[in-house]
């Protein structure tokens, strides 16, 4: 089921609800008790809506106050400074803290500098353990997410590299962390991102002669009736 | 004219010792392996793609089937990820139940590994002893949630079923029974000369290689690296309990064997403490909104499953279904070192090394 | 039996001797059937489960059903296989197995052949089965069968050497190759007169080498090839496969009987006051104990790797058995002759 199909029932749902409301008012005029009940219900709804609006206003007020600085911010700044100093100033596209994920420092890097940044992070920053490589298909672009951790200090870092949808290419991290080998093969297989510099880039899960990349959002399955 | 050729041999996909549907293409020069290429994907069921159309509670049964030998930890990694994203609080009793079943699951999974590993090496009987003890655990789970292998037990915010009356007592009876059995198994197998000759010094690698290949679990700790997520990045209630993390020194199959057996006794230790501190009352589900919609963003949580670090990377767009759900499966990552370890080994050692990595093919393929 | 063999070879005598042979064949086949059944039961009990218990009362007809299944299977011969050798190999494996049973004495009076070189006859014939295994592996026209056959042949040859040398000590002590004389030499009333105590090194080597000769766990690499397909009998199915299995169990019978005769005192009672029990019962009791011991080892031990197996045979068992011969010779020279 694609996303468009799912949106339609929601819209028709609201349309139906509107019609049902009209029906109810017609009935109410006929029956005074029911009219009283409906009035009470309408008042309750109005009260809830008012309360909700008040809550949202309070939240907005809270949000406009500056948030407390994250405890991992100094780590992130140190890493960002290191990269800017050793590699290039424009190597980093974005630097932020992912609050949902326990304040995980996250950086988005440009693909041209990714290989040198990887080596830098492994050697200078002691991020020797690459725990996970994921590929994500945002409909406008593809992205590869690397989760790194330092076993000695427990420091973590998430690195994202963006890739173009038409010709997705990302420098491979396999020469730096050997564990990236199969992870990148899996992403190549299922999402179609080509990892330049990978020693053995071929399909791993799907059969070797499969056409298409199944995890992409626009993938047409062979048996689409199912 | 005599000439020697290299023999290309397929181990699997149907093979008694590959622990599932998994194939290794080996090039042999006589008895010595010159190259080994694992081929997988025979059990690829597209869990990650399916997850994009299901809401989080519906994905929980799918997680059971990834690492089917250790389904409780799979359940936990998913619900833990969602709870982290939403900032939900889980009531204490539910968290205790989760911890108890996860540790029982660890014991059961290591028993399966032990029995099948020894069966591959040629000893028939430990397999039956291991499965007999695992039956007790499975029966406990059956009483708890109605299933023996794929439990579908945890939910976002808590657990589905509370412990039936008398269940906790049965668990506490099991603990001394299993400790006694562990001593028996140690005497039966661990001192056996034949077994030691088969296992010692096989499949060695050092800590730097292990870290580079991203190994986790016993495969990493056998080289001496002290990294157990229950201690290094504590989750659930592990920080309340005292337990040791067994470490090896040589990085060979024997160390992995010893570590896993020792982990069983440490799990029993945690269980003893957990049962002693078990709350007498409490809710099994926290306050969870009816529609589980994590806020937009992404999260990567990881826990220590019996095979290593299992992680769950969720990218959410604020809807009830995840935008992208990726599981970091320990068997998949741990298996990468196999081609490197097998070069120069004989066919017999292939089985010993493969068994020592402890893979479950459902997890390798996802 | 001695009377029949020593008497004139008339047609009547020949028929009687032949019938005795046939009766013995039936007994051996009965033994094989129930050895397989008891092996499965005993190993099952050691593993906290019951063995076969469905087919027939208490599962007693299990082996009968299995053999019947094997007999009614299609007789496949691979197309490119060497037909004659393929068909010859199981027969060649079985015939020596059955022939060696001729020299085993059961009691003073109950024996089939009284050869003065009985032990040598046994050792020589059991070597022919190795030939049959290589033949089977070669004739199957299958790479894996050939490799498995070669490996199995290497194992069996390597372990025959310590097997034979370990019994030389017994021969020295008894002064004869005749199996009946060897049992007589162990008489003395008590169980410590039996050869297993004076020849304890030889006994240990003999047991290990015997288990290896039988291709049983822990030396069952050629058979339980979970690593490399099924070894030399991969292409054999149905009745021919049954022949190979039959050979294995007849050899179990032969080795157990030989152990009993050489080291455990044959039909002798363990103590003088127990001599009222007929000798055949003692023989059977010791025989059954040896067979049970073989089953017990199978349930307990893992498998030895092939290179460790060869190393064990040549580097450990052979020197130890030679040492045993040397020690026995020195002992005889010093204490018995002088």
Short mmCIF file of N, CA, C and O in Angstrom, two decimals, chain B residues 25-106:
data_model
loop_
_atom_site.label_atom_id
_atom_site.label_comp_id
_atom_site.label_asym_id
_atom_site.label_seq_id
_atom_site.Cartn_x
_atom_site.Cartn_y
_atom_site.Cartn_z
N UNK B 25 30.96 -21.34 -0.31
CA UNK B 25 31.62 -21.91 -1.47
C UNK B 25 33.10 -21.95 -1.14
O UNK B 25 33.72 -20.92 -0.95
N UNK B 26 33.65 -23.15 -1.03
CA UNK B 26 35.06 -23.25 -0.65
C UNK B 26 35.89 -23.76 -1.80
O UNK B 26 35.48 -24.66 -2.52
N UNK B 27 37.07 -23.19 -1.92
CA UNK B 27 38.05 -23.71 -2.88
C UNK B 27 39.07 -24.50 -2.07
O UNK B 27 39.69 -23.96 -1.16
N UNK B 28 39.20 -25.76 -2.44
CA UNK B 28 40.07 -26.62 -1.66
C UNK B 28 41.31 -26.99 -2.45
O UNK B 28 41.22 -27.29 -3.63
N UNK B 29 42.42 -27.01 -1.76
CA UNK B 29 43.63 -27.55 -2.37
C UNK B 29 43.96 -28.78 -1.56
O UNK B 29 44.65 -28.71 -0.55
N UNK B 30 43.43 -29.93 -1.96
CA UNK B 30 43.58 -31.12 -1.13
C UNK B 30 42.62 -31.02 0.03
O UNK B 30 41.42 -31.06 -0.16
N UNK B 31 43.15 -30.88 1.21
CA UNK B 31 42.27 -30.73 2.36
C UNK B 31 42.24 -29.30 2.86
O UNK B 31 41.49 -28.96 3.76
N UNK B 32 43.08 -28.43 2.28
CA UNK B 32 43.25 -27.10 2.85
C UNK B 32 42.40 -26.10 2.07
O UNK B 32 42.40 -26.11 0.84
N UNK B 33 41.74 -25.24 2.79
CA UNK B 33 40.88 -24.24 2.15
C UNK B 33 41.74 -23.08 1.69
O UNK B 33 42.51 -22.52 2.47
N UNK B 34 41.62 -22.73 0.41
CA UNK B 34 42.36 -21.55 -0.05
C UNK B 34 41.47 -20.32 -0.09
O UNK B 34 41.94 -19.21 -0.02
N UNK B 35 40.17 -20.55 -0.27
CA UNK B 35 39.26 -19.40 -0.31
C UNK B 35 37.89 -19.86 0.11
O UNK B 35 37.47 -20.95 -0.21
N UNK B 36 37.21 -19.02 0.85
CA UNK B 36 35.85 -19.39 1.27
C UNK B 36 34.97 -18.18 1.10
O UNK B 36 35.29 -17.09 1.56
N UNK B 37 33.85 -18.34 0.41
CA UNK B 37 32.93 -17.23 0.17
C UNK B 37 31.56 -17.60 0.71
O UNK B 37 30.92 -18.49 0.18
N UNK B 38 31.09 -16.92 1.73
CA UNK B 38 29.73 -17.21 2.18
C UNK B 38 28.71 -16.62 1.22
O UNK B 38 28.90 -15.52 0.70
N UNK B 39 27.66 -17.35 0.96
CA UNK B 39 26.57 -16.88 0.13
C UNK B 39 25.33 -16.94 0.99
O UNK B 39 24.98 -17.99 1.52
N UNK B 40 24.65 -15.83 1.13
CA UNK B 40 23.47 -15.84 2.00
C UNK B 40 22.29 -15.24 1.28
O UNK B 40 22.39 -14.90 0.10
N UNK B 41 21.23 -15.08 1.93
CA UNK B 41 20.04 -14.52 1.31
C UNK B 41 18.98 -15.57 1.08
O UNK B 41 17.91 -15.26 0.58
N UNK B 42 19.24 -16.82 1.47
CA UNK B 42 18.24 -17.86 1.27
C UNK B 42 17.07 -17.68 2.20
O UNK B 42 16.00 -18.23 1.98
N UNK B 43 17.31 -16.92 3.28
CA UNK B 43 16.22 -16.76 4.24
C UNK B 43 15.81 -15.29 4.32
O UNK B 43 15.21 -14.84 5.29
N UNK B 44 16.10 -14.52 3.27
CA UNK B 44 15.77 -13.11 3.29
C UNK B 44 14.28 -12.95 3.08
O UNK B 44 13.75 -13.37 2.07
N UNK B 45 13.60 -12.37 4.05
CA UNK B 45 12.14 -12.27 3.96
C UNK B 45 11.67 -10.84 3.85
O UNK B 45 10.48 -10.57 3.86
N UNK B 46 12.60 -9.90 3.74
CA UNK B 46 12.19 -8.52 3.54
C UNK B 46 11.51 -7.91 4.74
O UNK B 46 10.57 -7.14 4.60
N UNK B 47 11.99 -8.24 5.96
CA UNK B 47 11.37 -7.69 7.16
C UNK B 47 11.42 -6.18 7.16
O UNK B 47 10.46 -5.51 7.54
N UNK B 48 12.57 -5.62 6.70
CA UNK B 48 12.69 -4.17 6.78
C UNK B 48 11.72 -3.48 5.83
O UNK B 48 11.17 -2.42 6.14
N UNK B 49 11.51 -4.06 4.68
CA UNK B 49 10.57 -3.45 3.74
C UNK B 49 9.15 -3.57 4.25
O UNK B 49 8.35 -2.65 4.15
N UNK B 50 8.83 -4.74 4.81
CA UNK B 50 7.48 -4.94 5.33
C UNK B 50 7.19 -3.99 6.47
O UNK B 50 6.07 -3.49 6.62
N UNK B 51 8.25 -3.70 7.26
CA UNK B 51 8.03 -2.86 8.43
C UNK B 51 7.58 -1.47 8.04
O UNK B 51 6.97 -0.77 8.85
N UNK B 52 7.88 -1.07 6.81
CA UNK B 52 7.50 0.30 6.44
C UNK B 52 6.00 0.46 6.26
O UNK B 52 5.51 1.57 6.11
N UNK B 53 5.27 -0.66 6.26
CA UNK B 53 3.83 -0.52 6.11
C UNK B 53 3.06 -0.96 7.33
O UNK B 53 1.84 -1.03 7.29
N UNK B 54 3.76 -1.32 8.39
CA UNK B 54 3.07 -1.82 9.58
C UNK B 54 3.33 -0.87 10.72
O UNK B 54 4.39 -0.27 10.78
N UNK B 55 2.39 -0.77 11.63
CA UNK B 55 2.69 0.07 12.78
C UNK B 55 3.50 -0.74 13.79
O UNK B 55 3.67 -1.93 13.65
N UNK B 56 4.06 -0.03 14.74
CA UNK B 56 5.12 -0.62 15.57
C UNK B 56 4.68 -1.87 16.30
O UNK B 56 5.43 -2.82 16.42
N UNK B 57 3.44 -1.87 16.77
CA UNK B 57 3.01 -3.08 17.47
C UNK B 57 2.92 -4.25 16.50
O UNK B 57 3.15 -5.39 16.87
N UNK B 58 2.60 -3.96 15.24
CA UNK B 58 2.49 -5.06 14.29
C UNK B 58 3.85 -5.60 13.89
O UNK B 58 3.95 -6.71 13.41
N UNK B 59 4.91 -4.79 14.08
CA UNK B 59 6.22 -5.27 13.67
C UNK B 59 6.79 -6.25 14.70
O UNK B 59 7.66 -7.04 14.39
N UNK B 60 6.29 -6.19 15.93
CA UNK B 60 6.89 -7.01 16.99
C UNK B 60 6.92 -8.51 16.62
O UNK B 60 7.95 -9.15 16.80
N UNK B 61 5.86 -9.12 16.08
CA UNK B 61 5.98 -10.54 15.71
C UNK B 61 7.05 -10.78 14.66
O UNK B 61 7.65 -11.85 14.62
N UNK B 62 7.29 -9.79 13.78
CA UNK B 62 8.34 -10.00 12.78
C UNK B 62 9.71 -10.08 13.42
O UNK B 62 10.58 -10.80 12.95
N UNK B 63 9.88 -9.31 14.49
CA UNK B 63 11.20 -9.36 15.14
C UNK B 63 11.46 -10.72 15.74
O UNK B 63 12.58 -11.19 15.77
N UNK B 64 10.40 -11.38 16.22
CA UNK B 64 10.58 -12.72 16.78
C UNK B 64 11.26 -13.65 15.80
O UNK B 64 11.99 -14.55 16.17
N UNK B 65 10.95 -13.45 14.52
CA UNK B 65 11.39 -14.44 13.54
C UNK B 65 12.75 -14.15 12.95
O UNK B 65 13.23 -14.91 12.14
N UNK B 66 13.33 -13.05 13.38
CA UNK B 66 14.68 -12.78 12.87
C UNK B 66 15.69 -13.71 13.54
O UNK B 66 16.32 -14.53 12.91
N UNK B 67 15.88 -13.52 14.82
CA UNK B 67 16.77 -14.41 15.56
C UNK B 67 15.87 -15.32 16.37
O UNK B 67 15.55 -15.05 17.51
N UNK B 68 15.42 -16.38 15.72
CA UNK B 68 14.35 -17.16 16.35
C UNK B 68 14.80 -17.93 17.58
O UNK B 68 13.98 -18.42 18.32
N UNK B 69 16.12 -18.01 17.79
CA UNK B 69 16.56 -18.72 18.98
C UNK B 69 16.51 -17.80 20.20
O UNK B 69 16.51 -18.24 21.33
N UNK B 70 16.50 -16.50 19.93
CA UNK B 70 16.57 -15.55 21.04
C UNK B 70 15.56 -14.46 20.79
O UNK B 70 15.89 -13.29 20.62
N UNK B 71 14.28 -14.84 20.77
CA UNK B 71 13.27 -13.91 20.30
C UNK B 71 12.99 -12.79 21.29
O UNK B 71 12.62 -11.70 20.89
N UNK B 72 13.18 -13.03 22.58
CA UNK B 72 12.83 -11.99 23.55
C UNK B 72 13.72 -10.77 23.39
O UNK B 72 13.26 -9.62 23.50
N UNK B 73 15.01 -10.99 23.10
CA UNK B 73 15.89 -9.83 22.96
C UNK B 73 15.53 -9.05 21.69
O UNK B 73 15.63 -7.82 21.66
N UNK B 74 15.08 -9.76 20.67
CA UNK B 74 14.65 -9.04 19.47
C UNK B 74 13.46 -8.14 19.75
O UNK B 74 13.40 -7.00 19.32
N UNK B 75 12.49 -8.72 20.48
CA UNK B 75 11.32 -7.92 20.85
C UNK B 75 11.76 -6.66 21.57
O UNK B 75 11.29 -5.56 21.33
N UNK B 76 12.69 -6.88 22.50
CA UNK B 76 13.08 -5.77 23.36
C UNK B 76 13.73 -4.66 22.58
O UNK B 76 13.48 -3.48 22.83
N UNK B 77 14.60 -5.00 21.61
CA UNK B 77 15.32 -3.92 20.94
C UNK B 77 14.34 -3.02 20.19
O UNK B 77 14.49 -1.79 20.19
N UNK B 78 13.29 -3.61 19.63
CA UNK B 78 12.34 -2.76 18.92
C UNK B 78 11.54 -1.88 19.88
O UNK B 78 11.44 -0.66 19.68
N UNK B 79 10.99 -2.49 20.93
CA UNK B 79 10.15 -1.66 21.80
C UNK B 79 11.00 -0.65 22.55
O UNK B 79 10.56 0.47 22.82
N UNK B 80 12.23 -1.01 22.83
CA UNK B 80 13.11 -0.05 23.51
C UNK B 80 13.39 1.14 22.61
O UNK B 80 13.41 2.29 23.06
N UNK B 81 13.59 0.88 21.32
CA UNK B 81 13.84 1.98 20.39
C UNK B 81 12.64 2.92 20.36
O UNK B 81 12.78 4.15 20.44
N UNK B 82 11.44 2.35 20.25
CA UNK B 82 10.25 3.21 20.17
C UNK B 82 10.06 3.97 21.47
O UNK B 82 9.73 5.16 21.47
N UNK B 83 10.30 3.29 22.59
CA UNK B 83 10.13 3.98 23.87
C UNK B 83 11.15 5.10 24.04
O UNK B 83 10.83 6.15 24.59
N UNK B 84 12.36 4.87 23.55
CA UNK B 84 13.36 5.95 23.62
C UNK B 84 12.92 7.14 22.81
O UNK B 84 13.03 8.28 23.23
N UNK B 85 12.40 6.85 21.64
CA UNK B 85 11.97 7.96 20.79
C UNK B 85 10.84 8.74 21.41
O UNK B 85 10.78 9.96 21.30
N UNK B 86 9.92 8.03 22.02
CA UNK B 86 8.75 8.73 22.55
C UNK B 86 8.95 9.17 23.98
O UNK B 86 8.09 9.84 24.53
N UNK B 87 10.05 8.76 24.59
CA UNK B 87 10.28 9.16 25.98
C UNK B 87 9.30 8.53 26.92
O UNK B 87 8.92 9.12 27.93
N UNK B 88 8.87 7.28 26.64
CA UNK B 88 7.87 6.64 27.49
C UNK B 88 8.53 6.01 28.69
O UNK B 88 9.64 5.52 28.61
N UNK B 89 7.77 5.99 29.79
CA UNK B 89 8.31 5.34 30.97
C UNK B 89 7.64 3.99 31.13
O UNK B 89 6.42 3.88 30.99
N UNK B 90 8.46 3.00 31.42
CA UNK B 90 7.92 1.65 31.57
C UNK B 90 7.81 1.35 33.06
O UNK B 90 8.75 1.60 33.80
N UNK B 91 6.68 0.82 33.52
CA UNK B 91 6.54 0.54 34.95
C UNK B 91 7.54 -0.52 35.41
O UNK B 91 7.99 -1.35 34.64
N UNK B 92 7.85 -0.48 36.70
CA UNK B 92 8.94 -1.29 37.20
C UNK B 92 8.68 -2.78 37.05
O UNK B 92 9.56 -3.55 36.69
N UNK B 93 7.46 -3.19 37.31
CA UNK B 93 7.18 -4.61 37.24
C UNK B 93 7.38 -5.12 35.80
O UNK B 93 7.95 -6.17 35.57
N UNK B 94 6.93 -4.31 34.87
CA UNK B 94 7.09 -4.71 33.47
C UNK B 94 8.56 -4.81 33.12
O UNK B 94 9.00 -5.73 32.44
N UNK B 95 9.34 -3.86 33.60
CA UNK B 95 10.77 -3.88 33.28
C UNK B 95 11.44 -5.10 33.90
O UNK B 95 12.30 -5.72 33.30
N UNK B 96 11.01 -5.46 35.11
CA UNK B 96 11.56 -6.67 35.73
C UNK B 96 11.19 -7.90 34.93
O UNK B 96 12.01 -8.79 34.70
N UNK B 97 9.93 -7.97 34.50
CA UNK B 97 9.52 -9.11 33.69
C UNK B 97 10.37 -9.20 32.44
O UNK B 97 10.84 -10.27 32.04
N UNK B 98 10.60 -8.02 31.81
CA UNK B 98 11.40 -8.03 30.59
C UNK B 98 12.79 -8.54 30.85
O UNK B 98 13.33 -9.35 30.11
N UNK B 99 13.39 -8.07 31.95
CA UNK B 99 14.76 -8.48 32.23
C UNK B 99 14.83 -9.97 32.51
O UNK B 99 15.73 -10.67 32.05
N UNK B 100 13.84 -10.47 33.27
CA UNK B 100 13.87 -11.89 33.61
C UNK B 100 13.74 -12.74 32.35
O UNK B 100 14.49 -13.69 32.15
N UNK B 101 12.81 -12.38 31.47
CA UNK B 101 12.68 -13.22 30.27
C UNK B 101 13.89 -13.07 29.37
O UNK B 101 14.30 -14.04 28.72
N UNK B 102 14.50 -11.89 29.33
CA UNK B 102 15.67 -11.77 28.48
C UNK B 102 16.83 -12.61 28.99
O UNK B 102 17.55 -13.23 28.21
N UNK B 103 17.01 -12.64 30.29
CA UNK B 103 18.11 -13.46 30.80
C UNK B 103 17.82 -14.94 30.66
O UNK B 103 18.71 -15.74 30.35
N UNK B 104 16.56 -15.34 30.86
CA UNK B 104 16.21 -16.75 30.63
C UNK B 104 16.45 -17.10 29.17
O UNK B 104 16.93 -18.17 28.84
N UNK B 105 16.13 -16.16 28.30
CA UNK B 105 16.34 -16.40 26.88
C UNK B 105 17.81 -16.55 26.56
O UNK B 105 18.20 -17.34 25.71
N UNK B 106 18.64 -15.78 27.26
CA UNK B 106 20.07 -15.90 27.04
C UNK B 106 20.55 -17.29 27.41
O UNK B 106 21.32 -17.91 26.68
#
